[in-house]
Amino acid sequence: MARIAGVNLPTNKRVIVALTYIHGIGPTTAKKIADKLGIDHSRRVQDLSDAEVLQIRETIDADYTVEGDLRRDTAMNIKRLMDLACYRGLRHRKGLPVRGQRTHTNARTRKGKAKPIAGKKK
Amino acid sequence: MARSVWKGPFVELQLLKKAEEAQDKGARAPIKTWSRRSTILPQFVGLTFNVYNGQKFIPVSVNEDMVGHKLGEFSPTRNFPGHAGDKKGKR
């Protein structure tokens, strides 16, 4: 069991897959880390030595923003837009798509589940 | 797609001239502009622009966080008053 960047402890998966359980590390970053430390892509977390785990931990600490820090950064960026009262900020405030997508239909990811309109019958 | 860096930020020349003049004189009168597409530059901080939104001029007082955005971003062109019969959300 390896514990990297706080709460993450994925076990008998391949290292490059297990690393993607960390918020902020996807397949590409995971591969980069493995290549940098010379860990074969087929190696699994359970047969990593303690030294290798430590190396991974240090690399992530030094080069990447992950988990809580990353979430805070993202939240701060959104908050900045909202406080600024610019167009993008207003869209965030209203919970509508920010990048100019249509809202006539779709946009359900941002708007949430469709609310029925009272008094509208077929 | 983002604008090429080598071109530098886009600002309407006329507007840039007016803004620099106002900054030099310390004039507090808002600058009326239709140029929503102009980037807000660091030297605009502290000025007030009246930015046209297609209907009227919206006063935008520039602070340093706004640098890099366009003037138009602060002057909404649409007003959504809410759906008919919507109890809340009226503004």
JSON list of N, CA, C and O in Angstrom, two decimals, chain B residues 31-67:
[
{"chain": "B", "resi": 31, "resn": "ILE", "atom": "N", "xyz": [-14.72, 57.84, -20.03]},
{"chain": "B", "resi": 31, "resn": "ILE", "atom": "CA", "xyz": [-14.48, 57.85, -21.47]},
{"chain": "B", "resi": 31, "resn": "ILE", "atom": "C", "xyz": [-15.56, 57.02, -22.13]},
{"chain": "B", "resi": 31, "resn": "ILE", "atom": "O", "xyz": [-15.74, 55.85, -21.83]},
{"chain": "B", "resi": 32, "resn": "LYS", "atom": "N", "xyz": [-16.29, 57.69, -23.01]},
{"chain": "B", "resi": 32, "resn": "LYS", "atom": "CA", "xyz": [-17.36, 57.01, -23.72]},
{"chain": "B", "resi": 32, "resn": "LYS", "atom": "C", "xyz": [-16.76, 56.19, -24.86]},
{"chain": "B", "resi": 32, "resn": "LYS", "atom": "O", "xyz": [-15.94, 56.71, -25.62]},
{"chain": "B", "resi": 33, "resn": "THR", "atom": "N", "xyz": [-17.12, 54.93, -24.94]},
{"chain": "B", "resi": 33, "resn": "THR", "atom": "CA", "xyz": [-16.54, 54.14, -26.03]},
{"chain": "B", "resi": 33, "resn": "THR", "atom": "C", "xyz": [-17.51, 53.08, -26.53]},
{"chain": "B", "resi": 33, "resn": "THR", "atom": "O", "xyz": [-18.36, 52.59, -25.80]},
{"chain": "B", "resi": 34, "resn": "TRP", "atom": "N", "xyz": [-17.34, 52.80, -27.82]},
{"chain": "B", "resi": 34, "resn": "TRP", "atom": "CA", "xyz": [-18.08, 51.71, -28.45]},
{"chain": "B", "resi": 34, "resn": "TRP", "atom": "C", "xyz": [-17.18, 50.50, -28.63]},
{"chain": "B", "resi": 34, "resn": "TRP", "atom": "O", "xyz": [-17.61, 49.48, -29.09]},
{"chain": "B", "resi": 35, "resn": "SER", "atom": "N", "xyz": [-15.93, 50.69, -28.30]},
{"chain": "B", "resi": 35, "resn": "SER", "atom": "CA", "xyz": [-14.93, 49.66, -28.62]},
{"chain": "B", "resi": 35, "resn": "SER", "atom": "C", "xyz": [-14.90, 48.58, -27.54]},
{"chain": "B", "resi": 35, "resn": "SER", "atom": "O", "xyz": [-14.02, 48.54, -26.70]},
{"chain": "B", "resi": 36, "resn": "ARG", "atom": "N", "xyz": [-15.87, 47.70, -27.62]},
{"chain": "B", "resi": 36, "resn": "ARG", "atom": "CA", "xyz": [-15.96, 46.61, -26.65]},
{"chain": "B", "resi": 36, "resn": "ARG", "atom": "C", "xyz": [-14.83, 45.60, -26.85]},
{"chain": "B", "resi": 36, "resn": "ARG", "atom": "O", "xyz": [-14.51, 44.82, -25.96]},
{"chain": "B", "resi": 37, "resn": "ARG", "atom": "N", "xyz": [-14.25, 45.63, -28.05]},
{"chain": "B", "resi": 37, "resn": "ARG", "atom": "CA", "xyz": [-13.23, 44.64, -28.38]},
{"chain": "B", "resi": 37, "resn": "ARG", "atom": "C", "xyz": [-11.85, 45.00, -27.88]},
{"chain": "B", "resi": 37, "resn": "ARG", "atom": "O", "xyz": [-10.91, 44.25, -28.07]},
{"chain": "B", "resi": 38, "resn": "SER", "atom": "N", "xyz": [-11.72, 46.17, -27.27]},
{"chain": "B", "resi": 38, "resn": "SER", "atom": "CA", "xyz": [-10.39, 46.60, -26.82]},
{"chain": "B", "resi": 38, "resn": "SER", "atom": "C", "xyz": [-9.99, 45.90, -25.54]},
{"chain": "B", "resi": 38, "resn": "SER", "atom": "O", "xyz": [-10.79, 45.76, -24.62]},
{"chain": "B", "resi": 39, "resn": "THR", "atom": "N", "xyz": [-8.73, 45.50, -25.49]},
{"chain": "B", "resi": 39, "resn": "THR", "atom": "CA", "xyz": [-8.18, 44.88, -24.29]},
{"chain": "B", "resi": 39, "resn": "THR", "atom": "C", "xyz": [-7.95, 45.95, -23.24]},
{"chain": "B", "resi": 39, "resn": "THR", "atom": "O", "xyz": [-7.59, 47.08, -23.57]},
{"chain": "B", "resi": 40, "resn": "ILE", "atom": "N", "xyz": [-8.13, 45.59, -21.99]},
{"chain": "B", "resi": 40, "resn": "ILE", "atom": "CA", "xyz": [-7.82, 46.52, -20.91]},
{"chain": "B", "resi": 40, "resn": "ILE", "atom": "C", "xyz": [-6.33, 46.40, -20.58]},
{"chain": "B", "resi": 40, "resn": "ILE", "atom": "O", "xyz": [-5.85, 45.32, -20.27]},
{"chain": "B", "resi": 41, "resn": "LEU", "atom": "N", "xyz": [-5.62, 47.49, -20.72]},
{"chain": "B", "resi": 41, "resn": "LEU", "atom": "CA", "xyz": [-4.18, 47.50, -20.48]},
{"chain": "B", "resi": 41, "resn": "LEU", "atom": "C", "xyz": [-3.89, 47.98, -19.07]},
{"chain": "B", "resi": 41, "resn": "LEU", "atom": "O", "xyz": [-4.72, 48.65, -18.45]},
{"chain": "B", "resi": 42, "resn": "PRO", "atom": "N", "xyz": [-2.69, 47.65, -18.56]},
{"chain": "B", "resi": 42, "resn": "PRO", "atom": "CA", "xyz": [-2.33, 48.09, -17.20]},
{"chain": "B", "resi": 42, "resn": "PRO", "atom": "C", "xyz": [-2.45, 49.61, -17.02]},
{"chain": "B", "resi": 42, "resn": "PRO", "atom": "O", "xyz": [-2.80, 50.06, -15.93]},
{"chain": "B", "resi": 43, "resn": "GLN", "atom": "N", "xyz": [-2.17, 50.37, -18.10]},
{"chain": "B", "resi": 43, "resn": "GLN", "atom": "CA", "xyz": [-2.23, 51.83, -17.92]},
{"chain": "B", "resi": 43, "resn": "GLN", "atom": "C", "xyz": [-3.66, 52.38, -17.86]},
{"chain": "B", "resi": 43, "resn": "GLN", "atom": "O", "xyz": [-3.86, 53.57, -17.68]},
{"chain": "B", "resi": 44, "resn": "PHE", "atom": "N", "xyz": [-4.65, 51.49, -18.02]},
{"chain": "B", "resi": 44, "resn": "PHE", "atom": "CA", "xyz": [-6.05, 51.94, -17.91]},
{"chain": "B", "resi": 44, "resn": "PHE", "atom": "C", "xyz": [-6.56, 51.89, -16.48]},
{"chain": "B", "resi": 44, "resn": "PHE", "atom": "O", "xyz": [-7.64, 52.37, -16.18]},
{"chain": "B", "resi": 45, "resn": "VAL", "atom": "N", "xyz": [-5.78, 51.26, -15.59]},
{"chain": "B", "resi": 45, "resn": "VAL", "atom": "CA", "xyz": [-6.26, 51.06, -14.22]},
{"chain": "B", "resi": 45, "resn": "VAL", "atom": "C", "xyz": [-6.58, 52.39, -13.57]},
{"chain": "B", "resi": 45, "resn": "VAL", "atom": "O", "xyz": [-5.78, 53.32, -13.62]},
{"chain": "B", "resi": 46, "resn": "GLY", "atom": "N", "xyz": [-7.75, 52.49, -12.98]},
{"chain": "B", "resi": 46, "resn": "GLY", "atom": "CA", "xyz": [-8.17, 53.71, -12.31]},
{"chain": "B", "resi": 46, "resn": "GLY", "atom": "C", "xyz": [-9.10, 54.55, -13.15]},
{"chain": "B", "resi": 46, "resn": "GLY", "atom": "O", "xyz": [-9.80, 55.41, -12.63]},
{"chain": "B", "resi": 47, "resn": "LEU", "atom": "N", "xyz": [-9.13, 54.32, -14.46]},
{"chain": "B", "resi": 47, "resn": "LEU", "atom": "CA", "xyz": [-10.01, 55.08, -15.33]},
{"chain": "B", "resi": 47, "resn": "LEU", "atom": "C", "xyz": [-11.42, 54.49, -15.31]},
{"chain": "B", "resi": 47, "resn": "LEU", "atom": "O", "xyz": [-11.62, 53.35, -14.90]},
{"chain": "B", "resi": 48, "resn": "THR", "atom": "N", "xyz": [-12.36, 55.28, -15.75]},
{"chain": "B", "resi": 48, "resn": "THR", "atom": "CA", "xyz": [-13.72, 54.78, -15.91]},
{"chain": "B", "resi": 48, "resn": "THR", "atom": "C", "xyz": [-14.11, 54.89, -17.39]},
{"chain": "B", "resi": 48, "resn": "THR", "atom": "O", "xyz": [-13.88, 55.91, -18.02]},
{"chain": "B", "resi": 49, "resn": "PHE", "atom": "N", "xyz": [-14.65, 53.82, -17.90]},
{"chain": "B", "resi": 49, "resn": "PHE", "atom": "CA", "xyz": [-15.11, 53.82, -19.29]},
{"chain": "B", "resi": 49, "resn": "PHE", "atom": "C", "xyz": [-16.62, 53.67, -19.29]},
{"chain": "B", "resi": 49, "resn": "PHE", "atom": "O", "xyz": [-17.18, 52.94, -18.47]},
{"chain": "B", "resi": 50, "resn": "ASN", "atom": "N", "xyz": [-17.26, 54.36, -20.20]},
{"chain": "B", "resi": 50, "resn": "ASN", "atom": "CA", "xyz": [-18.67, 54.08, -20.43]},
{"chain": "B", "resi": 50, "resn": "ASN", "atom": "C", "xyz": [-18.74, 53.19, -21.67]},
{"chain": "B", "resi": 50, "resn": "ASN", "atom": "O", "xyz": [-18.51, 53.66, -22.78]},
{"chain": "B", "resi": 51, "resn": "VAL", "atom": "N", "xyz": [-19.02, 51.93, -21.48]},
{"chain": "B", "resi": 51, "resn": "VAL", "atom": "CA", "xyz": [-18.94, 50.97, -22.57]},
{"chain": "B", "resi": 51, "resn": "VAL", "atom": "C", "xyz": [-20.34, 50.70, -23.12]},
{"chain": "B", "resi": 51, "resn": "VAL", "atom": "O", "xyz": [-21.24, 50.33, -22.37]},
{"chain": "B", "resi": 52, "resn": "TYR", "atom": "N", "xyz": [-20.48, 50.91, -24.40]},
{"chain": "B", "resi": 52, "resn": "TYR", "atom": "CA", "xyz": [-21.77, 50.74, -25.05]},
{"chain": "B", "resi": 52, "resn": "TYR", "atom": "C", "xyz": [-22.12, 49.25, -25.12]},
{"chain": "B", "resi": 52, "resn": "TYR", "atom": "O", "xyz": [-21.28, 48.42, -25.46]},
{"chain": "B", "resi": 53, "resn": "ASN", "atom": "N", "xyz": [-23.38, 48.92, -24.80]},
{"chain": "B", "resi": 53, "resn": "ASN", "atom": "CA", "xyz": [-23.77, 47.51, -24.88]},
{"chain": "B", "resi": 53, "resn": "ASN", "atom": "C", "xyz": [-24.83, 47.30, -25.96]},
{"chain": "B", "resi": 53, "resn": "ASN", "atom": "O", "xyz": [-25.53, 46.29, -25.96]},
{"chain": "B", "resi": 54, "resn": "GLY", "atom": "N", "xyz": [-24.97, 48.27, -26.85]},
{"chain": "B", "resi": 54, "resn": "GLY", "atom": "CA", "xyz": [-25.96, 48.16, -27.91]},
{"chain": "B", "resi": 54, "resn": "GLY", "atom": "C", "xyz": [-27.20, 48.96, -27.60]},
{"chain": "B", "resi": 54, "resn": "GLY", "atom": "O", "xyz": [-28.02, 49.22, -28.48]},
{"chain": "B", "resi": 55, "resn": "GLN", "atom": "N", "xyz": [-27.35, 49.32, -26.33]},
{"chain": "B", "resi": 55, "resn": "GLN", "atom": "CA", "xyz": [-28.52, 50.09, -25.94]},
{"chain": "B", "resi": 55, "resn": "GLN", "atom": "C", "xyz": [-28.11, 51.33, -25.15]},
{"chain": "B", "resi": 55, "resn": "GLN", "atom": "O", "xyz": [-28.57, 52.43, -25.40]},
{"chain": "B", "resi": 56, "resn": "LYS", "atom": "N", "xyz": [-27.24, 51.10, -24.18]},
{"chain": "B", "resi": 56, "resn": "LYS", "atom": "CA", "xyz": [-26.81, 52.24, -23.38]},
{"chain": "B", "resi": 56, "resn": "LYS", "atom": "C", "xyz": [-25.36, 52.05, -22.96]},
{"chain": "B", "resi": 56, "resn": "LYS", "atom": "O", "xyz": [-24.77, 51.00, -23.21]},
{"chain": "B", "resi": 57, "resn": "PHE", "atom": "N", "xyz": [-24.81, 53.07, -22.30]},
{"chain": "B", "resi": 57, "resn": "PHE", "atom": "CA", "xyz": [-23.42, 53.01, -21.88]},
{"chain": "B", "resi": 57, "resn": "PHE", "atom": "C", "xyz": [-23.34, 52.53, -20.44]},
{"chain": "B", "resi": 57, "resn": "PHE", "atom": "O", "xyz": [-23.95, 53.11, -19.55]},
{"chain": "B", "resi": 58, "resn": "ILE", "atom": "N", "xyz": [-22.60, 51.47, -20.23]},
{"chain": "B", "resi": 58, "resn": "ILE", "atom": "CA", "xyz": [-22.45, 50.91, -18.89]},
{"chain": "B", "resi": 58, "resn": "ILE", "atom": "C", "xyz": [-21.14, 51.42, -18.31]},
{"chain": "B", "resi": 58, "resn": "ILE", "atom": "O", "xyz": [-20.08, 51.25, -18.91]},
{"chain": "B", "resi": 59, "resn": "PRO", "atom": "N", "xyz": [-21.18, 52.07, -17.14]},
{"chain": "B", "resi": 59, "resn": "PRO", "atom": "CA", "xyz": [-19.93, 52.54, -16.54]},
{"chain": "B", "resi": 59, "resn": "PRO", "atom": "C", "xyz": [-19.09, 51.36, -16.03]},
{"chain": "B", "resi": 59, "resn": "PRO", "atom": "O", "xyz": [-19.61, 50.51, -15.30]},
{"chain": "B", "resi": 60, "resn": "VAL", "atom": "N", "xyz": [-17.84, 51.33, -16.45]},
{"chain": "B", "resi": 60, "resn": "VAL", "atom": "CA", "xyz": [-16.92, 50.29, -16.01]},
{"chain": "B", "resi": 60, "resn": "VAL", "atom": "C", "xyz": [-15.72, 50.98, -15.40]},
{"chain": "B", "resi": 60, "resn": "VAL", "atom": "O", "xyz": [-14.98, 51.67, -16.09]},
{"chain": "B", "resi": 61, "resn": "SER", "atom": "N", "xyz": [-15.53, 50.84, -14.09]},
{"chain": "B", "resi": 61, "resn": "SER", "atom": "CA", "xyz": [-14.32, 51.42, -13.51]},
{"chain": "B", "resi": 61, "resn": "SER", "atom": "C", "xyz": [-13.29, 50.29, -13.43]},
{"chain": "B", "resi": 61, "resn": "SER", "atom": "O", "xyz": [-13.53, 49.25, -12.87]},
{"chain": "B", "resi": 62, "resn": "VAL", "atom": "N", "xyz": [-12.16, 50.57, -14.04]},
{"chain": "B", "resi": 62, "resn": "VAL", "atom": "CA", "xyz": [-11.15, 49.53, -14.23]},
{"chain": "B", "resi": 62, "resn": "VAL", "atom": "C", "xyz": [-10.30, 49.36, -12.99]},
{"chain": "B", "resi": 62, "resn": "VAL", "atom": "O", "xyz": [-9.78, 50.33, -12.45]},
{"chain": "B", "resi": 63, "resn": "ASN", "atom": "N", "xyz": [-10.20, 48.13, -12.50]},
{"chain": "B", "resi": 63, "resn": "ASN", "atom": "CA", "xyz": [-9.21, 47.85, -11.45]},
{"chain": "B", "resi": 63, "resn": "ASN", "atom": "C", "xyz": [-8.20, 46.85, -11.99]},
{"chain": "B", "resi": 63, "resn": "ASN", "atom": "O", "xyz": [-8.36, 46.32, -13.08]},
{"chain": "B", "resi": 64, "resn": "GLU", "atom": "N", "xyz": [-7.16, 46.59, -11.22]},
{"chain": "B", "resi": 64, "resn": "GLU", "atom": "CA", "xyz": [-6.03, 45.86, -11.80]},
{"chain": "B", "resi": 64, "resn": "GLU", "atom": "C", "xyz": [-6.35, 44.41, -12.12]},
{"chain": "B", "resi": 64, "resn": "GLU", "atom": "O", "xyz": [-5.67, 43.80, -12.95]},
{"chain": "B", "resi": 65, "resn": "ASP", "atom": "N", "xyz": [-7.38, 43.84, -11.48]},
{"chain": "B", "resi": 65, "resn": "ASP", "atom": "CA", "xyz": [-7.76, 42.47, -11.81]},
{"chain": "B", "resi": 65, "resn": "ASP", "atom": "C", "xyz": [-8.32, 42.37, -13.23]},
{"chain": "B", "resi": 65, "resn": "ASP", "atom": "O", "xyz": [-8.33, 41.29, -13.81]},
{"chain": "B", "resi": 66, "resn": "MET", "atom": "N", "xyz": [-8.82, 43.47, -13.75]},
{"chain": "B", "resi": 66, "resn": "MET", "atom": "CA", "xyz": [-9.48, 43.44, -15.05]},
{"chain": "B", "resi": 66, "resn": "MET", "atom": "C", "xyz": [-8.49, 43.46, -16.21]},
{"chain": "B", "resi": 66, "resn": "MET", "atom": "O", "xyz": [-8.88, 43.25, -17.35]},
{"chain": "B", "resi": 67, "resn": "VAL", "atom": "N", "xyz": [-7.23, 43.73, -15.93]},
{"chain": "B", "resi": 67, "resn": "VAL", "atom": "CA", "xyz": [-6.23, 43.81, -16.98]},
{"chain": "B", "resi": 67, "resn": "VAL", "atom": "C", "xyz": [-6.18, 42.49, -17.76]},
{"chain": "B", "resi": 67, "resn": "VAL", "atom": "O", "xyz": [-6.18, 41.41, -17.17]}
]
